[in-house]
Amino acid sequence: MSFWWIYPSLLTFCTLFYCQALRTYPSNEVLPSDALHPCVLTSCTVTLLDSMSAAGDLGWVAYPSEGWEEISVMDERNTPMRTYQVCNVLEVNQNNWLRTSWIPRGEAQRVYIEIKFTLRDCNSLPGVSGTCKETFNMYYYESNNSNLWHIHENQFIKIDTIAADESFTQVDVGDRVMKLNTEIRDISNLYKKGFYLAFQDVGACIALVSVRVFYKKCPTTIRNLARFPDTVTGGDSALVEVKGTCVNNSEEFDVPKMYCSADGGWLVPIGRCSCKPGFEEKRNVCQPCRPGYYKALLTDLYCTKCPPHSFSLQDSSAECTCERGFYRAKSDPKSMACTRPPSAPSNPISTVNETSVIMEWSPPEDSGGRMDITYNIHCRRCLLEGQKCSPCGSGIHYIPRQFGLPHPRVLITDLLPYTNYTFDIEALNGVSELSSGPKQFISVNITTSQVVNVILKERKSKDSVTLAFQGPEKTNDAVVEYEVIYYEKNHKDQNYTILKTRSTSMTVDGLKPGTTYIFRVRAHTIGGQGVYGGEIELETSTEDMIAITDPNQITILAISVAGGVILLIFLVTCFFVSGRHCGYIKAKQDPDEDKMHFQHGRVKLPGSRTYIHPHTYEDPNQAVRDFAKEIDASNIRIERVIGAGEFGEVCSGWLKLPSKREICVAIKSLKVGYAERQRRDFLGEASIMGQFDHPNIIRLEGVVTKCKPVMIITEYMENGSLDSFLKKHDGQFTVIQLVGMLRGIASGMKYLSDMNYVHRDLAARNILVNSNLVCKVSDFGLSRVLEDDPEAAYTTRGGKIPIRWTAPEAIAYRKFTSASDVWSYGIVMWEVISYGERPYWEMSNQDVIKAIDEGYRLPPPMDCPLVLHQLMLDCWQKCRSDRPKFGQIVNILDKFIRNPSSLSELANSSTWQDPSMQDSFTVTSVEEWLEAIKMSQYMEHFTMAGYVTLDSVLYLSNSELSKIGISLAGHQKKILSSIQNLQALGTHVQI
Ligand code: AMP
């Protein structure tokens, strides 16, 4: 047997035979660190066996002995390496086995085997036809035993038949005609401690140059401040859910989780940790706030400067200490400046009305930095102004109250008449009680009075009257004397007389007969003198009068009192009205949300057709008659059952209409024992389908309603539903074929959206495929479009909204539109490119909703062209108006098909990072930030408006952007969403 042509590029055949066994690791031991390959960010591999790097003899078992042979050669760098070769191409019935030594699986459940080999093209060998082969087989055998000597051939499980991508035909060392092939296969769900690999040759000319066995790990990483450990990928293709632990100085905000995918990449970060108070996030760690800075809450993003009148001397401050003389009230946020008590009120004005007083004053000049100023009134009664005072005690009323007055005014009633009072008006704020300093107040002295009631006791003669005095009441101080002033009406300025008496009555003599006089009376007490009461008008008679004794004729002249009361009422009213806020509740008006135009009738655009909902018909049977052709059951020949629908079986069969050729059809039948409503819903699908006529919408042939079972007849789609079709043909289509399928679906959806039909359940399972790979949208189940029926609107045929396919606004508030269909279309794209993979794998619905809300989007499937993933991401824009329309999608896909090279750049799923996965995106200035988001044309706008630091832009709003001259809505949106990202995604901003 000669090997000279098998691996000629290996310069010399050195007969270096090492007897050392290949390094193996018992499965219960931790793998030595040199077994680890360095992990890259996205995935890392752990090598269990590498025949190239094994120092000694591999020690593999080959049988029969004339089969595989170990040859040691030197590579180009003069490093010895081992190959196994076999080339019994001239002999028949070859069955040569090469078995590796035992390979521990460590913690892996799924391992990958990478083999490098050369294979000789049989055509290039003369006289070997019939005996020469161009493939070999790879097997494995699981075992806990590392010392098995013999394993029976039929105990091995076949992994695959391996063929060369490149076989070589001749030996030409110089030109390197010989080709090295690399193939990777995997074994999943391993459960024993280790396994053996075996290679079976059946007559080929092979040199096995390298065998590497490895498994994949998701490398340790930090996301959202949670540390995720090295995680071995799952045994099958399911994701492994991993809970993260918060990094130092951070706390769980929402349970942090990620999923380790089968190819060793991390997916779907949800939840997060946040830095503890006193710490802020910088490059995935929580760093202490510097002196002079603080962070009070877990939810705060960054350390911020101590507010005015406060300081922090230490690192990691959760709050700043107030300067001397400044305080922080319990309810004050830590971000608020420290404040102090207010100065005293000023400019008091008092208006005394007998025993009441209205006091007003100006607020303190220094509010102490706070808005919560209130006033307290302290009352003292004094003998002389401000002297020999004692507390007023109870019995006095303060309106609205004595303490905690919100406005600088008060009405005080029920004071004693003829009394000196001193009122101290004290100003306070939220920190007054924390201060031990003196109270800040201003004093107001007043003296009360009271009007005397005057009674006309006697009109004794034509020239005199006797008056009696009553009051003042409620005074402890005895009345010393009454003072009467009188004058002729309208002659006050010329002549008036004042009389005084200690008695409670007085006779005024010397009056002119038949003349009208005005009398006013006041009292003097030891507290002081009162004010004159109101005018009392009396006319003397022309004749002498008899004494009046009838009490009914006693006139109580309390005009002034009445006047006073009216004045008081007026003042009180003004007092309260001035302090009141004028408010009204404005009815909240929602902006005119784009409404669901569910049009009945053909009224949309001139020339365009609008879908008519079967419910528009009073009689649903009429809708069926209008849109579906009745077929005679005798024209149908049922062949076999092909599926199960919601209402009964789906069969394939034949339809032969008179004077037409027989066609293959699908027949959906309504199961026996149906309720009327079920019949209506079943035929509803036909009423909808019958309105459509498009090559990418499943075509209705007709219905059978006149006899039982009731049936719906549609065109037959040979390849059934798209999801199972793709799974069955995993990896078998070119990208152009896949894009062609997607183009068809988009075209059907454009037709539906042009007709105002919202599908609501667009998914690969609801697309049917015919023998020409034409995809057609199907499943127009009526239950989904019953907008007014709460039950039906909440549910789809499976009883639930299909969460993974449905746009967030449709899940959240049932906003189903063509734009939400576009979202679902994006998911269908992902299903198609991944050959029927389940969107979001095995994640729970709740996690899917949460992840989408947090900005996560599905990564590109394997071998996905970059432009297709970009289109998917466009379909998954949060704001539905930002998603492309179906018409645009069709145009984009057409361009890809016309220019296939646009599809050649692949979006690498392991390097693709959705925004929420992005590591800290560090910008250090407004300029850098604007450049990063391609908005640097606005740099000057920001500078001119004084937004020169990054922290100053963090809370900008739409209206502020307009104010600084950024008026384009699209640019505002871009800038604001970037600001949101900076805040919400924990993107790192260095300030
Ligand atoms: P459906 O009730 O429309 O979801 O149909 C149930 C199953 O029947 C589908 O998943 C398909 O596998 C099959 N099916 C329905 N309609 C057709 C058709 N027109 N041609 C071929 N198979 C169909």
GROMACS .gro file of N, CA and C in nm, residues 915-964:
model
  150
  915PRO      N    1  -2.974   4.667   2.020
  915PRO     CA    2  -2.936   4.784   2.099
  915PRO      C    3  -2.928   4.753   2.248
  916SER      N    4  -3.017   4.668   2.296
  916SER     CA    5  -3.017   4.644   2.439
  916SER      C    6  -2.898   4.559   2.482
  917MET      N    7  -2.829   4.497   2.384
  917MET     CA    8  -2.715   4.414   2.419
  917MET      C    9  -2.585   4.492   2.408
  918GLN      N   10  -2.594   4.612   2.356
  918GLN     CA   11  -2.471   4.680   2.327
  918GLN      C   12  -2.396   4.717   2.455
  919ASP      N   13  -2.265   4.691   2.449
  919ASP     CA   14  -2.183   4.730   2.562
  919ASP      C   15  -2.175   4.879   2.567
  920SER      N   16  -2.123   4.928   2.677
  920SER     CA   17  -2.129   5.071   2.699
  920SER      C   18  -2.081   5.149   2.578
  921PHE      N   19  -2.170   5.236   2.534
  921PHE     CA   20  -2.143   5.320   2.420
  921PHE      C   21  -2.102   5.452   2.482
  922THR      N   22  -1.972   5.476   2.481
  922THR     CA   23  -1.924   5.588   2.560
  922THR      C   24  -1.909   5.712   2.475
  923VAL      N   25  -1.984   5.812   2.511
  923VAL     CA   26  -1.963   5.942   2.449
  923VAL      C   27  -1.928   6.037   2.561
  924THR      N   28  -1.838   6.126   2.534
  924THR     CA   29  -1.793   6.210   2.644
  924THR      C   30  -1.835   6.355   2.627
  925SER      N   31  -1.893   6.390   2.515
  925SER     CA   32  -1.934   6.528   2.498
  925SER      C   33  -2.056   6.533   2.407
  926VAL      N   34  -2.121   6.649   2.410
  926VAL     CA   35  -2.239   6.667   2.325
  926VAL      C   36  -2.197   6.649   2.179
  927GLU      N   37  -2.080   6.698   2.147
  927GLU     CA   38  -2.033   6.689   2.009
  927GLU      C   39  -2.020   6.542   1.965
  928GLU      N   40  -1.955   6.463   2.052
  928GLU     CA   41  -1.937   6.322   2.019
  928GLU      C   42  -2.071   6.250   2.005
  929TRP      N   43  -2.161   6.288   2.095
  929TRP     CA   44  -2.292   6.224   2.094
  929TRP      C   45  -2.367   6.258   1.964
  930LEU      N   46  -2.366   6.384   1.927
  930LEU     CA   47  -2.438   6.423   1.805
  930LEU      C   48  -2.374   6.358   1.683
  931GLU      N   49  -2.243   6.346   1.685
  931GLU     CA   50  -2.176   6.281   1.574
  931GLU      C   51  -2.216   6.134   1.566
  932ALA      N   52  -2.221   6.070   1.685
  932ALA     CA   53  -2.254   5.928   1.688
  932ALA      C   54  -2.393   5.903   1.632
  933ILE      N   55  -2.484   5.998   1.653
  933ILE     CA   56  -2.620   5.974   1.601
  933ILE      C   57  -2.643   6.049   1.470
  934LYS      N   58  -2.533   6.098   1.412
  934LYS     CA   59  -2.536   6.164   1.281
  934LYS      C   60  -2.626   6.287   1.282
  935MET      N   61  -2.616   6.364   1.384
  935MET     CA   62  -2.696   6.486   1.395
  935MET      C   63  -2.605   6.605   1.426
  936SER      N   64  -2.478   6.594   1.382
  936SER     CA   65  -2.384   6.698   1.423
  936SER      C   66  -2.415   6.834   1.361
  937GLN      N   67  -2.507   6.835   1.261
  937GLN     CA   68  -2.543   6.965   1.204
  937GLN      C   69  -2.610   7.055   1.309
  938TYR      N   70  -2.655   6.994   1.420
  938TYR     CA   71  -2.722   7.074   1.522
  938TYR      C   72  -2.630   7.117   1.636
  939MET      N   73  -2.500   7.090   1.620
  939MET     CA   74  -2.408   7.121   1.728
  939MET      C   75  -2.422   7.267   1.773
  940GLU      N   76  -2.430   7.354   1.673
  940GLU     CA   77  -2.435   7.496   1.707
  940GLU      C   78  -2.563   7.530   1.784
  941HIS      N   79  -2.672   7.467   1.742
  941HIS     CA   80  -2.800   7.492   1.812
  941HIS      C   81  -2.786   7.460   1.961
  942PHE      N   82  -2.723   7.347   1.988
  942PHE     CA   83  -2.707   7.306   2.128
  942PHE      C   84  -2.617   7.404   2.202
  943THR      N   85  -2.507   7.441   2.136
  943THR     CA   86  -2.411   7.530   2.204
  943THR      C   87  -2.477   7.665   2.234
  944MET      N   88  -2.546   7.718   2.131
  944MET     CA   89  -2.607   7.850   2.148
  944MET      C   90  -2.709   7.850   2.262
  945ALA      N   91  -2.779   7.734   2.275
  945ALA     CA   92  -2.883   7.728   2.378
  945ALA      C   93  -2.826   7.692   2.515
  946GLY      N   94  -2.695   7.671   2.521
  946GLY     CA   95  -2.630   7.647   2.651
  946GLY      C   96  -2.628   7.500   2.691
  947TYR      N   97  -2.667   7.410   2.598
  947TYR     CA   98  -2.659   7.267   2.631
  947TYR      C   99  -2.519   7.219   2.594
  948VAL      N  100  -2.426   7.240   2.686
  948VAL     CA  101  -2.287   7.212   2.651
  948VAL      C  102  -2.234   7.086   2.718
  949THR      N  103  -2.308   7.036   2.819
  949THR     CA  104  -2.262   6.912   2.881
  949THR      C  105  -2.365   6.805   2.856
  950LEU      N  106  -2.318   6.679   2.862
  950LEU     CA  107  -2.410   6.569   2.832
  950LEU      C  108  -2.523   6.560   2.933
  951ASP      N  109  -2.493   6.591   3.060
  951ASP     CA  110  -2.601   6.579   3.157
  951ASP      C  111  -2.711   6.682   3.131
  952SER      N  112  -2.674   6.792   3.065
  952SER     CA  113  -2.777   6.893   3.040
  952SER      C  114  -2.872   6.849   2.928
  953VAL      N  115  -2.832   6.754   2.844
  953VAL     CA  116  -2.923   6.714   2.737
  953VAL      C  117  -3.011   6.595   2.777
  954LEU      N  118  -2.976   6.533   2.889
  954LEU     CA  119  -3.044   6.408   2.924
  954LEU      C  120  -3.194   6.422   2.942
  955TYR      N  121  -3.242   6.542   2.976
  955TYR     CA  122  -3.385   6.556   3.004
  955TYR      C  123  -3.454   6.652   2.908
  956LEU      N  124  -3.395   6.667   2.789
  956LEU     CA  125  -3.456   6.755   2.689
  956LEU      C  126  -3.589   6.697   2.641
  957SER      N  127  -3.681   6.787   2.606
  957SER     CA  128  -3.810   6.740   2.556
  957SER      C  129  -3.828   6.792   2.414
  958ASN      N  130  -3.936   6.744   2.351
  958ASN     CA  131  -3.973   6.788   2.217
  958ASN      C  132  -3.977   6.939   2.205
  959SER      N  133  -4.047   6.999   2.303
  959SER     CA  134  -4.070   7.143   2.292
  959SER      C  135  -3.938   7.219   2.307
  960GLU      N  136  -3.849   7.166   2.393
  960GLU     CA  137  -3.720   7.234   2.407
  960GLU      C  138  -3.638   7.223   2.279
  961LEU      N  139  -3.650   7.108   2.212
  961LEU     CA  140  -3.577   7.093   2.085
  961LEU      C  141  -3.631   7.194   1.984
  962SER      N  142  -3.766   7.211   1.981
  962SER     CA  143  -3.824   7.310   1.889
  962SER      C  144  -3.769   7.447   1.923
  963LYS      N  145  -3.765   7.477   2.054
  963LYS     CA  146  -3.720   7.609   2.096
  963LYS      C  147  -3.578   7.638   2.048
  964ILE      N  148  -3.494   7.536   2.047
  964ILE     CA  149  -3.355   7.566   2.008
  964ILE      C  150  -3.337   7.556   1.857
   0.00000   0.00000   0.00000
